Amino acid sequence: MDNNQKDLNQVIRQLKEKGIVVEKTKSRKDIWKAVSNKAMPNMTLRLQ
């Protein structure tokens, strides 16, 4: 579980660097929606 949280935090940090703000309370599905809306295929592997 800790590993997943760490991965999620890393993804959120990377999204922030790209100008996408993601609330930590959002579910993976919501984050996935935000990512796919921005069409960032390089993120797909990290979120699956």
XYZ file of C-alpha atoms in Angstrom:
48
model
C 0.000 0.000 0.000
C 2.809 2.404 0.865
C 4.368 1.746 -2.511
C 1.156 2.636 -4.330
C 0.878 5.847 -2.329
C 4.465 6.724 -3.185
C 3.842 6.065 -6.877
C 0.673 8.139 -6.767
C 2.503 11.013 -5.072
C 5.211 10.846 -7.721
C 2.620 10.953 -10.500
C 0.883 13.917 -8.848
C 4.241 15.718 -8.605
C 4.943 15.070 -12.278
C 1.487 16.325 -13.229
C 2.093 19.517 -11.241
C 5.340 20.063 -13.145
C 3.349 19.804 -16.365
C 0.807 22.316 -15.083
C -1.936 19.898 -14.060
C -3.041 20.242 -10.463
C -4.455 17.078 -8.912
C -6.033 16.971 -5.469
C -4.547 14.245 -3.283
C -8.068 13.254 -2.265
C -8.983 12.410 -5.843
C -9.318 8.767 -6.723
C -7.126 7.105 -9.330
C -10.071 7.223 -11.725
C -10.330 11.009 -11.369
C -6.582 11.391 -11.818
C -6.738 9.111 -14.853
C -9.523 11.277 -16.319
C -7.452 14.418 -15.784
C -4.454 12.771 -17.410
C -6.336 11.361 -20.395
C -8.005 14.747 -20.933
C -4.528 16.189 -21.410
C -3.608 13.269 -23.708
C -0.369 12.207 -22.022
C 0.357 8.646 -23.185
C 3.610 8.472 -21.228
C 1.602 8.423 -17.983
C -0.531 5.378 -18.835
C 1.905 2.766 -17.540
C 2.340 4.451 -14.181
C -1.367 4.639 -13.396
C -2.446 1.163 -14.432
